[in-house]
GROMACS .gro file of C-alpha atoms in nm:
model
  489
    1MET     CA    1  10.511  13.703  12.161
    2LEU     CA    2  10.606  13.340  12.110
    3LEU     CA    3  10.547  13.368  11.738
    4ARG     CA    4  10.744  13.693  11.714
    5ARG     CA    5  11.041  13.543  11.900
    6VAL     CA    6  11.046  13.245  11.664
    7ALA     CA    7  11.000  13.464  11.358
    8ALA     CA    8  11.297  13.678  11.458
    9GLN     CA    9  11.520  13.374  11.427
   10ALA     CA   10  11.431  13.312  11.060
   11SER     CA   11  11.698  13.374  10.800
   12ALA     CA   12  11.680  13.713  10.627
   13HIS     CA   13  11.821  13.544  10.319
   14TYR     CA   14  11.513  13.326  10.279
   15ARG     CA   15  11.283  13.609  10.380
   16ARG     CA   16  11.401  13.796  10.070
   17ARG     CA   17  11.339  13.486   9.862
   18LEU     CA   18  10.987  13.457  10.002
   19LEU     CA   19  10.905  13.817   9.929
   20THR     CA   20  11.033  13.797   9.573
   21ALA     CA   21  10.865  13.466   9.511
   22ALA     CA   22  10.510  13.609   9.673
   23THR     CA   23  11.163   9.889   8.965
   24SER     CA   24  11.334   9.594   9.079
   25SER     CA   25  11.703   9.628   9.163
   26ALA     CA   26  11.958   9.392   9.001
   27PRO     CA   27  12.076   9.099   9.217
   28LEU     CA   28  12.386   9.164   9.421
   29PRO     CA   29  12.718   9.029   9.285
   30THR     CA   30  12.832   8.693   9.420
   31SER     CA   31  13.119   8.856   9.607
   32GLN     CA   32  12.877   9.077   9.802
   33LEU     CA   33  12.655   8.779   9.883
   34LEU     CA   34  12.954   8.593  10.024
   35ARG     CA   35  13.063   8.890  10.234
   36PHE     CA   36  12.712   8.926  10.372
   37PHE     CA   37  12.682   8.562  10.473
   38THR     CA   38  13.034   8.548  10.619
   39SER     CA   39  13.031   8.884  10.795
   40PRO     CA   40  13.080   8.911  11.175
   41CYS     CA   41  12.702   8.955  11.212
   42PRO     CA   42  12.506   8.629  11.249
   43PRO     CA   43  12.412   8.483  10.908
   44PRO     CA   44  12.077   8.609  10.780
   45PHE     CA   45  11.894   8.278  10.797
   46PRO     CA   46  11.914   7.934  10.955
   47ASP     CA   47  12.031   7.636  10.755
   48ALA     CA   48  11.805   7.608  10.451
   49GLU     CA   49  11.741   7.243  10.541
   50SER     CA   50  11.617   7.331  10.887
   51ASN     CA   51  11.244   7.298  10.942
   52SER     CA   52  11.204   7.557  11.215
   53VAL     CA   53  11.361   7.857  11.383
   54GLU     CA   54  11.516   7.792  11.721
   55HIS     CA   55  11.284   7.881  12.009
   56LEU     CA   56  11.379   8.195  12.199
   57GLU     CA   57  11.099   8.234  12.452
   58ASP     CA   58  10.890   7.918  12.480
   59SER     CA   59  10.836   7.582  12.316
   60ASN     CA   60  10.499   7.637  12.147
   61THR     CA   61  10.512   7.618  11.769
   62THR     CA   62  10.258   7.645  11.491
   63THR     CA   63  10.306   7.435  11.180
   64ALA     CA   64  10.163   7.538  10.842
   65ALA     CA   65  10.039   7.284  10.591
   66LYS     CA   66  10.351   7.298  10.374
   67ILE     CA   67  10.587   7.550  10.532
   68SER     CA   68  10.727   7.499  10.878
   69ILE     CA   69  10.720   7.820  11.077
   70ASP     CA   70  10.771   7.928  11.436
   71ARG     CA   71  10.604   8.199  11.644
   72SER     CA   72  10.782   8.140  11.973
   73GLY     CA   73  11.086   8.348  11.881
   74LEU     CA   74  10.889   8.662  11.800
   75TYR     CA   75  10.941   8.978  11.999
   76ASN     CA   76  10.621   9.116  12.156
   77PRO     CA   77  10.369   8.898  11.970
   78PRO     CA   78  10.018   9.051  11.968
   79GLU     CA   79   9.787   8.927  12.242
   80HIS     CA   80   9.483   8.934  12.015
   81SER     CA   81   9.415   8.931  11.647
   82HIS     CA   82   9.117   8.889  11.422
   83GLY     CA   83   8.944   8.554  11.474
   84GLY     CA   84   8.717   8.364  11.241
   85SER     CA   85   8.343   8.435  11.232
   86ASP     CA   86   8.048   8.425  11.000
   87SER     CA   87   8.068   8.803  10.964
   88GLU     CA   88   8.426   8.819  10.837
   89SER     CA   89   8.491   9.102  10.595
   90GLU     CA   90   8.566   9.032  10.230
   91LEU     CA   91   8.925   9.147  10.285
   92VAL     CA   92   8.974   8.905  10.576
   93LYS     CA   93   8.840   8.620  10.363
   94HIS     CA   94   9.065   8.731  10.076
   95LEU     CA   95   9.377   8.737  10.296
   96LYS     CA   96   9.303   8.395  10.440
   97GLY     CA   97   9.241   8.267  10.088
   98ILE     CA   98   9.585   8.387   9.976
   99ILE     CA   99   9.753   8.216  10.273
  100LYS     CA  100   9.558   7.893  10.214
  101PHE     CA  101   9.640   7.896   9.842
  102ARG     CA  102  10.010   7.952   9.914
  103GLY     CA  103  10.013   7.672  10.167
  104GLY     CA  104  10.185   7.900  10.415
  105PRO     CA  105  10.231   8.257  10.543
  106ILE     CA  106  10.263   8.579  10.346
  107THR     CA  107  10.510   8.861  10.409
  108VAL     CA  108  10.419   9.163  10.617
  109ALA     CA  109  10.461   9.370  10.300
  110GLU     CA  110  10.205   9.160  10.111
  111TYR     CA  111   9.965   9.191  10.404
  112MET     CA  112  10.019   9.567  10.420
  113GLU     CA  113   9.965   9.614  10.047
  114GLU     CA  114   9.637   9.420  10.048
  115VAL     CA  115   9.512   9.606  10.355
  116LEU     CA  116   9.582   9.948  10.206
  117THR     CA  117   9.522   9.912   9.831
  118ASN     CA  118   9.314   9.600   9.763
  119PRO     CA  119   9.095   9.708   9.466
  120LYS     CA  120   8.770   9.614   9.640
  121ALA     CA  121   8.830   9.662  10.012
  122GLY     CA  122   9.161   9.846  10.062
  123PHE     CA  123   9.175  10.116  10.329
  124TYR     CA  124   9.257  10.393  10.080
  125ILE     CA  125   9.041  10.282   9.791
  126ASN     CA  126   8.674  10.357   9.850
  127ARG     CA  127   8.655  10.633  10.111
  128ASP     CA  128   8.795  10.960  10.241
  129VAL     CA  129   9.024  10.869  10.532
  130PHE     CA  130   9.174  11.215  10.587
  131GLY     CA  131   9.086  11.498  10.824
  132ALA     CA  132   8.913  11.523  11.162
  133GLN     CA  133   8.629  11.297  11.050
  134GLY     CA  134   8.868  11.040  10.902
  135ASP     CA  135   9.135  10.826  11.060
  136PHE     CA  136   9.428  11.069  11.064
  137ILE     CA  137   9.521  11.430  10.981
  138THR     CA  138   9.806  11.529  10.749
  139SER     CA  139  10.000  11.857  10.744
  140PRO     CA  140   9.800  12.014  10.455
  141GLU     CA  141   9.481  11.949  10.655
  142VAL     CA  142   9.635  12.121  10.958
  143SER     CA  143   9.696  12.460  10.794
  144GLN     CA  144   9.692  12.629  10.454
  145MET     CA  145  10.044  12.750  10.531
  146PHE     CA  146  10.194  12.408  10.460
  147GLY     CA  147  10.082  12.406  10.098
  148GLU     CA  148  10.180  12.771  10.062
  149MET     CA  149  10.536  12.702  10.180
  150VAL     CA  150  10.569  12.401   9.952
  151GLY     CA  151  10.454  12.636   9.673
  152VAL     CA  152  10.738  12.873   9.758
  153TRP     CA  153  10.983  12.582   9.736
  154ILE     CA  154  10.840  12.471   9.401
  155MET     CA  155  10.870  12.823   9.258
  156CYS     CA  156  11.229  12.863   9.382
  157THR     CA  157  11.315  12.526   9.227
  158TRP     CA  158  11.149  12.626   8.898
  159GLU     CA  159  11.363  12.941   8.892
  160GLN     CA  160  11.679  12.737   8.954
  161MET     CA  161  11.574  12.514   8.664
  162GLY     CA  162  11.585  12.821   8.436
  163GLN     CA  163  11.208  12.885   8.437
  164PRO     CA  164  11.118  12.624   8.172
  165ASN     CA  165  10.791  12.691   7.990
  166LYS     CA  166  10.674  12.331   8.038
  167VAL     CA  167  10.697  12.143   8.370
  168ASN     CA  168  10.530  11.830   8.501
  169LEU     CA  169  10.419  11.895   8.860
  170VAL     CA  170  10.355  11.552   9.010
  171GLU     CA  171  10.212  11.468   9.351
  172LEU     CA  172  10.229  11.110   9.474
  173GLY     CA  173   9.928  11.014   9.683
  174PRO     CA  174   9.762  11.359   9.692
  175GLY     CA  175   9.500  11.269   9.955
  176ARG     CA  176   9.215  11.515   9.923
  177GLY     CA  177   9.418  11.747   9.700
  178THR     CA  178   9.449  12.004   9.979
  179LEU     CA  179   9.824  12.058   9.942
  180LEU     CA  180   9.802  12.124   9.568
  181ALA     CA  181   9.496  12.346   9.610
  182ASP     CA  182   9.677  12.566   9.863
  183LEU     CA  183   9.990  12.562   9.645
  184LEU     CA  184   9.800  12.675   9.333
  185ARG     CA  185   9.604  12.940   9.521
  186GLY     CA  186   9.924  13.081   9.670
  187THR     CA  187  10.109  13.094   9.336
  188SER     CA  188   9.816  13.191   9.110
  189LYS     CA  189   9.943  13.548   9.063
  190PHE     CA  190  10.266  13.427   8.904
  191LYS     CA  191  10.135  13.354   8.556
  192ASN     CA  192  10.468  13.260   8.399
  193PHE     CA  193  10.500  12.988   8.661
  194THR     CA  194  10.142  12.855   8.658
  195ASP     CA  195  10.123  12.865   8.276
  196SER     CA  196  10.417  12.624   8.263
  197LEU     CA  197  10.249  12.359   8.479
  198HIS     CA  198  10.088  12.034   8.380
  199ILE     CA  199   9.960  11.879   8.702
  200HIS     CA  200   9.980  11.502   8.742
  201LEU     CA  201   9.822  11.323   9.038
  202VAL     CA  202   9.933  10.966   9.107
  203GLU     CA  203   9.629  10.822   9.281
  204CYS     CA  204   9.476  10.471   9.280
  205SER     CA  205   9.157  10.550   9.474
  206PRO     CA  206   8.849  10.642   9.261
  207ALA     CA  207   8.688  10.801   9.568
  208LEU     CA  208   8.985  11.027   9.635
  209ARG     CA  209   9.018  11.117   9.266
  210LYS     CA  210   8.669  11.267   9.278
  211ILE     CA  211   8.756  11.469   9.589
  212GLN     CA  212   9.081  11.590   9.428
  213TYR     CA  213   8.886  11.694   9.118
  214GLN     CA  214   8.665  11.911   9.341
  215SER     CA  215   8.951  12.048   9.553
  216LEU     CA  216   9.139  12.170   9.246
  217LYS     CA  217   8.814  12.319   9.104
  218CYS     CA  218   8.851  12.118   8.787
  219GLU     CA  219   8.642  12.135   8.474
  220GLY     CA  220   8.622  11.862   8.213
  221GLU     CA  221   8.565  11.488   8.226
  222ASP     CA  222   8.433  11.335   8.549
  223ALA     CA  223   8.718  11.245   8.786
  224GLY     CA  224   8.554  10.909   8.850
  225ASP     CA  225   8.676  10.793   8.510
  226GLU     CA  226   9.036  10.720   8.417
  227GLN     CA  227   9.200  11.054   8.345
  228GLY     CA  228   9.505  11.155   8.153
  229LYS     CA  229   9.445  10.955   7.837
  230GLY     CA  230   9.339  11.205   7.573
  231LYS     CA  231   9.091  11.384   7.799
  232HIS     CA  232   9.090  11.756   7.876
  233ILE     CA  233   9.066  11.852   8.241
  234VAL     CA  234   9.188  12.185   8.378
  235SER     CA  235   9.204  12.343   8.721
  236THR     CA  236   9.014  12.670   8.710
  237MET     CA  237   9.240  12.797   8.989
  238THR     CA  238   9.525  12.851   8.741
  239GLY     CA  239   9.407  12.711   8.409
  240SER     CA  240   9.661  12.428   8.439
  241PRO     CA  241   9.581  12.092   8.275
  242VAL     CA  242   9.531  11.807   8.523
  243SER     CA  243   9.582  11.433   8.468
  244TRP     CA  244   9.545  11.129   8.694
  245HIS     CA  245   9.762  10.817   8.689
  246SER     CA  246   9.787  10.493   8.883
  247THR     CA  247  10.168  10.491   8.890
  248LEU     CA  248  10.454  10.735   8.835
  249ASP     CA  249  10.559  10.537   8.527
  250GLU     CA  250  10.240  10.656   8.353
  251VAL     CA  251  10.344  11.023   8.378
  252PRO     CA  252  10.492  11.118   8.038
  253ALA     CA  253  10.873  11.146   8.037
  254GLY     CA  254  11.087  11.393   7.842
  255THR     CA  255  10.970  11.705   8.030
  256PRO     CA  256  11.134  11.864   8.338
  257THR     CA  257  10.954  11.724   8.639
  258ILE     CA  258  10.898  11.837   8.998
  259ILE     CA  259  10.769  11.562   9.226
  260ILE     CA  260  10.603  11.603   9.566
  261ALA     CA  261  10.594  11.298   9.794
  262HIS     CA  262  10.434  11.411  10.118
  263GLU     CA  263  10.344  11.127  10.355
  264PHE     CA  264  10.361  10.884  10.065
  265TYR     CA  265  10.672  10.679  10.142
  266ASP     CA  266  10.543  10.587  10.489
  267ALA     CA  267  10.251  10.394  10.332
  268LEU     CA  268  10.471  10.179  10.107
  269PRO     CA  269  10.481   9.813  10.217
  270VAL     CA  270  10.770   9.716  10.444
  271HIS     CA  271  10.935   9.382  10.510
  272GLN     CA  272  11.026   9.308  10.870
  273PHE     CA  273  11.322   9.095  10.975
  274GLN     CA  274  11.407   8.969  11.321
  275ARG     CA  275  11.737   8.840  11.454
  276ALA     CA  276  11.715   8.483  11.579
  277SER     CA  277  11.999   8.276  11.722
  278HIS     CA  278  12.094   8.155  11.374
  279GLY     CA  279  12.054   8.483  11.185
  280TRP     CA  280  11.798   8.718  11.033
  281CYS     CA  281  11.453   8.572  10.964
  282GLU     CA  282  11.165   8.749  10.787
  283LYS     CA  283  10.847   8.805  10.987
  284MET     CA  284  10.537   8.669  10.813
  285VAL     CA  285  10.159   8.667  10.862
  286ASP     CA  286   9.983   8.334  10.898
  287VAL     CA  287   9.647   8.191  11.011
  288THR     CA  288   9.620   7.981  11.327
  289GLU     CA  289   9.413   7.668  11.373
  290ASN     CA  290   9.131   7.878  11.525
  291SER     CA  291   9.138   8.107  11.217
  292SER     CA  292   9.311   8.407  11.376
  293PHE     CA  293   9.590   8.607  11.214
  294GLN     CA  294   9.933   8.581  11.377
  295PHE     CA  295  10.298   8.664  11.311
  296VAL     CA  296  10.547   8.385  11.244
  297LEU     CA  297  10.911   8.365  11.134
  298SER     CA  298  11.024   8.224  10.801
  299PRO     CA  299  11.282   7.946  10.837
  300ARG     CA  300  11.430   8.005  10.491
  301PRO     CA  301  11.559   8.301  10.286
  302THR     CA  302  11.292   8.507  10.113
  303PRO     CA  303  11.316   8.730   9.803
  304ALA     CA  304  11.337   9.040  10.024
  305THR     CA  305  11.670   8.911  10.155
  306LEU     CA  306  11.842   9.075   9.857
  307TYR     CA  307  11.720   9.414   9.973
  308LEU     CA  308  11.824   9.337  10.331
  309MET     CA  309  12.176   9.262  10.207
  310LYS     CA  310  12.180   9.585  10.006
  311ARG     CA  311  12.074   9.778  10.318
  312CYS     CA  312  12.347   9.603  10.517
  313LYS     CA  313  12.602   9.718  10.258
  314TRP     CA  314  12.496  10.081  10.316
  315ALA     CA  315  12.496  10.056  10.696
  316GLU     CA  316  12.752  10.234  10.906
  317ALA     CA  317  12.996  10.032  11.114
  318GLY     CA  318  12.822   9.864  11.404
  319GLU     CA  319  12.476   9.988  11.303
  320PHE     CA  320  12.334   9.640  11.241
  321SER     CA  321  12.490   9.479  11.548
  322LYS     CA  322  12.284   9.696  11.783
  323LEU     CA  323  11.948   9.586  11.642
  324ASP     CA  324  11.728   9.281  11.689
  325GLN     CA  325  11.465   9.390  11.435
  326ILE     CA  326  11.492   9.566  11.099
  327GLU     CA  327  11.242   9.707  10.852
  328ILE     CA  328  11.326   9.749  10.487
  329CYS     CA  329  11.112   9.892  10.209
  330PRO     CA  330  11.199   9.754   9.864
  331ARG     CA  331  10.912   9.952   9.711
  332ALA     CA  332  11.068  10.276   9.840
  333MET     CA  333  11.404  10.180   9.689
  334ASP     CA  334  11.243  10.097   9.353
  335LEU     CA  335  11.038  10.419   9.351
  336THR     CA  336  11.342  10.629   9.441
  337GLN     CA  337  11.535  10.467   9.158
  338ILE     CA  338  11.261  10.567   8.910
  339ILE     CA  339  11.251  10.923   9.048
  340ALA     CA  340  11.630  10.968   9.038
  341LYS     CA  341  11.662  10.835   8.682
  342ARG     CA  342  11.384  11.064   8.558
  343ILE     CA  343  11.524  11.373   8.728
  344GLY     CA  344  11.873  11.287   8.610
  345ALA     CA  345  11.755  11.254   8.249
  346ASP     CA  346  11.482  11.522   8.223
  347GLY     CA  347  11.582  11.774   8.489
  348GLY     CA  348  11.378  11.877   8.789
  349ALA     CA  349  11.356  11.780   9.154
  350ALA     CA  350  11.170  11.570   9.409
  351LEU     CA  351  11.066  11.682   9.756
  352ILE     CA  352  11.008  11.406  10.011
  353ILE     CA  353  10.849  11.501  10.344
  354ASP     CA  354  10.761  11.226  10.590
  355TYR     CA  355  10.822  11.095  10.936
  356GLY     CA  356  11.122  10.869  10.962
  357LEU     CA  357  11.489  10.833  11.049
  358ASN     CA  358  11.816  10.914  10.878
  359GLY     CA  359  11.928  10.557  10.929
  360ILE     CA  360  11.812  10.198  10.969
  361VAL     CA  361  11.456  10.159  11.095
  362SER     CA  362  11.397   9.888  11.353
  363ASP     CA  363  11.028   9.822  11.430
  364SER     CA  364  10.799  10.112  11.342
  365LEU     CA  365  10.498   9.960  11.163
  366GLN     CA  366  10.178  10.091  11.321
  367ALA     CA  367   9.802  10.092  11.267
  368ILE     CA  368   9.576  10.395  11.327
  369ARG     CA  369   9.197  10.388  11.334
  370LYS     CA  370   8.997  10.701  11.416
  371HIS     CA  371   9.312  10.875  11.543
  372LYS     CA  372   9.399  10.590  11.784
  373PHE     CA  373   9.665  10.319  11.764
  374VAL     CA  374   9.527   9.967  11.723
  375ASN     CA  375   9.664   9.616  11.668
  376ILE     CA  376   9.814   9.573  11.322
  377LEU     CA  377   9.633   9.243  11.266
  378ASP     CA  378   9.297   9.355  11.405
  379ASP     CA  379   9.016   9.393  11.148
  380PRO     CA  380   9.242   9.451  10.845
  381GLY     CA  381   9.122   9.721  10.608
  382SER     CA  382   8.967   9.932  10.883
  383ALA     CA  383   9.288  10.106  10.994
  384ASP     CA  384   9.575  10.286  10.825
  385LEU     CA  385   9.911  10.111  10.826
  386SER     CA  386  10.233  10.309  10.802
  387ALA     CA  387  10.600  10.283  10.891
  388TYR     CA  388  10.898  10.513  10.937
  389VAL     CA  389  11.087  10.615  10.624
  390ASP     CA  390  11.453  10.512  10.605
  391PHE     CA  391  11.589  10.838  10.458
  392ALA     CA  392  11.943  10.702  10.445
  393ALA     CA  393  11.827  10.420  10.216
  394VAL     CA  394  11.646  10.673   9.998
  395ARG     CA  395  11.967  10.876   9.966
  396HIS     CA  396  12.187  10.578   9.879
  397THR     CA  397  11.935  10.448   9.625
  398ALA     CA  398  11.910  10.784   9.446
  399GLU     CA  399  12.286  10.833   9.433
  400GLU     CA  400  12.339  10.484   9.291
  401ALA     CA  401  12.056  10.518   9.039
  402SER     CA  402  12.187  10.830   8.862
  403GLU     CA  403  12.517  11.015   8.865
  404ASN     CA  404  12.329  11.325   8.748
  405VAL     CA  405  12.139  11.384   9.071
  406ALA     CA  406  12.234  11.520   9.412
  407VAL     CA  407  12.054  11.444   9.737
  408HIS     CA  408  12.014  11.708  10.007
  409GLY     CA  409  11.896  11.657  10.361
  410PRO     CA  410  11.713  11.536  10.546
  411ILE     CA  411  11.642  11.839  10.759
  412SER     CA  412  11.356  11.878  11.003
  413GLN     CA  413  11.018  11.999  10.883
  414SER     CA  414  11.057  12.291  11.122
  415GLN     CA  415  11.383  12.397  10.954
  416PHE     CA  416  11.235  12.349  10.609
  417LEU     CA  417  10.918  12.552  10.667
  418GLY     CA  418  11.092  12.813  10.882
  419SER     CA  419  11.357  12.889  10.622
  420LEU     CA  420  11.090  12.929  10.355
  421GLY     CA  421  10.908  13.193  10.556
  422ILE     CA  422  10.627  13.031  10.755
  423HIS     CA  423  10.710  13.248  11.058
  424PHE     CA  424  10.646  13.564  10.857
  425ARG     CA  425  10.341  13.415  10.692
  426VAL     CA  426  10.167  13.336  11.021
  427GLU     CA  427  10.242  13.686  11.152
  428ALA     CA  428  10.088  13.840  10.841
  429LEU     CA  429   9.777  13.624  10.867
  430LEU     CA  430   9.734  13.703  11.238
  431GLU     CA  431   9.713  14.075  11.164
  432ASN     CA  432   9.379  14.042  10.987
  433CYS     CA  433   9.169  13.763  11.135
  434THR     CA  434   8.906  13.690  11.398
  435ASP     CA  435   8.988  13.549  11.740
  436GLU     CA  436   8.865  13.208  11.628
  437GLN     CA  437   9.080  13.221  11.316
  438ALA     CA  438   9.379  13.335  11.522
  439GLU     CA  439   9.343  13.036  11.753
  440SER     CA  440   9.327  12.803  11.453
  441LEU     CA  441   9.635  12.966  11.300
  442ARG     CA  442   9.838  12.936  11.620
  443THR     CA  443   9.737  12.573  11.662
  444GLY     CA  444   9.817  12.486  11.301
  445TYR     CA  445  10.148  12.671  11.318
  446TRP     CA  446  10.255  12.479  11.627
  447ARG     CA  447  10.159  12.145  11.480
  448LEU     CA  448  10.370  12.215  11.174
  449VAL     CA  449  10.688  12.353  11.334
  450GLY     CA  450  10.663  12.292  11.709
  451GLU     CA  451  10.807  12.012  11.920
  452GLY     CA  452  10.600  11.842  12.188
  453GLU     CA  453  10.291  11.999  12.345
  454ALA     CA  454  10.195  12.358  12.258
  455PRO     CA  455  10.279  12.595  12.551
  456PHE     CA  456   9.993  12.836  12.472
  457TRP     CA  457   9.706  12.585  12.477
  458GLU     CA  458   9.420  12.659  12.716
  459GLY     CA  459   9.164  12.405  12.590
  460PRO     CA  460   9.096  12.045  12.695
  461GLU     CA  461   9.413  11.860  12.785
  462GLU     CA  462   9.334  11.566  12.557
  463GLU     CA  463   9.318  11.806  12.261
  464THR     CA  464   9.655  11.975  12.323
  465PRO     CA  465   9.828  12.034  11.986
  466ILE     CA  466  10.139  11.818  11.943
  467GLY     CA  467  10.414  11.957  11.720
  468MET     CA  468  10.549  11.751  11.432
  469GLY     CA  469  10.828  11.994  11.348
  470THR     CA  470  11.113  11.760  11.443
  471ARG     CA  471  10.942  11.423  11.389
  472TYR     CA  472  10.893  11.494  11.018
  473LEU     CA  473  11.193  11.526  10.787
  474ALA     CA  474  11.241  11.684  10.443
  475MET     CA  475  11.475  11.561  10.170
  476ALA     CA  476  11.534  11.686   9.815
  477ILE     CA  477  11.661  11.497   9.511
  478VAL     CA  478  11.764  11.740   9.235
  479ASN     CA  479  11.940  11.744   8.901
  480LYS     CA  480  12.303  11.847   8.966
  481ASN     CA  481  12.291  12.116   8.697
  482GLN     CA  482  12.042  12.317   8.903
  483GLY     CA  483  12.261  12.378   9.204
  484VAL     CA  484  12.163  12.337   9.570
  485PRO     CA  485  11.790  12.390   9.638
  486VAL     CA  486  11.650  12.612   9.909
  487PRO     CA  487  11.665  12.576  10.202
  488PHE     CA  488  11.934  12.307  10.196
  489GLN     CA  489  12.228  12.544  10.134
   0.00000   0.00000   0.00000
């Protein structure tokens, strides 16, 4: 009954659609720099000649070999972090080597990037971290319906593009390839659509490339090699050619492109800034005298300050004054700029689905190991690091990058999936399944569109499904000539 009540609220307009469908930014001008430093907010950094940040909580300081830093002013410093030992991992030794070579701390973004994508020991590089046996579960792993609904959106977008006979379908960070596999299976009967596709997977992990090759039922060269350079690989699900790339820049331009970025932006490295008595100071990662990792504050401006000033320019009145900590993601801004320019020039669209806020993000960086939150600095490389997406910054970046694109949203994942027909899809699936399958469908459905704990759950309390329908947001960047995409009208 719960499902039927929710389904009854879905838009008939989109039900008909479902049935018929079945890198670096330029420096800021001097005038903007002056306004930023002379604004009513405290200046971003202490005097450049100062050797330390003023103490806010106690008088204990830690001094690096060449760069004077201060930990006392940090908010909620971790009680424990990885200490030195003979059994230190290669990644820990590598991180400490970087800090020693620099003669001082590294940014949180540099730490995050090494932890996640270091070629030898990065969290994502050499293993499968997704699913119940991994460290976290993504929406495509929760239910086939997620990929099916994204497929409906892709097909509707393709129709609005005028049904071009050649389209690059790109997924950034495809995980195990589950989303694309469900998408292709759900759209396989629409030959005009699938025949137009050239699938491009932007993936840096050799281990995950092999799993994606299997998920898409590919034939051709081994996915363990570098794909996309004169090799012939096809997905037998639709006969579509498949290529792998390390970056979006490697995907050939000049063809209309549809980009999927699901839980990709949240893994991009973030810089963290904290307000001290003299202004905004960047949080850094350093090594203590007893060889533990710790957070410290930079006493001088850092390169990421330019992005902080840009974000300040976009902020609404009073938005900055309420915060003591800020996260910015220059990599997200640079990526969005690339996406917007390509869509503006070649046509197409990008769909971004992630957890985040439609405004400035304060302090969201978190570490997850085996489905549990752990200390960010504890045993780097063994846990996933992610942070909230600043959707407002994504919107501003896209609009500034190309006058030929329009940005729509964000809307909640529940609104997005509901308008595309997930309520009807789950009802149809429930009509022809076993009791065990029905329980799995109801659980997956709630996790995708629900809010809070599922009201129908009768299993162990610690396993109660938690809905992500309002915590995850969806945003679309489209070429203006294509009109407003579904379901953002």
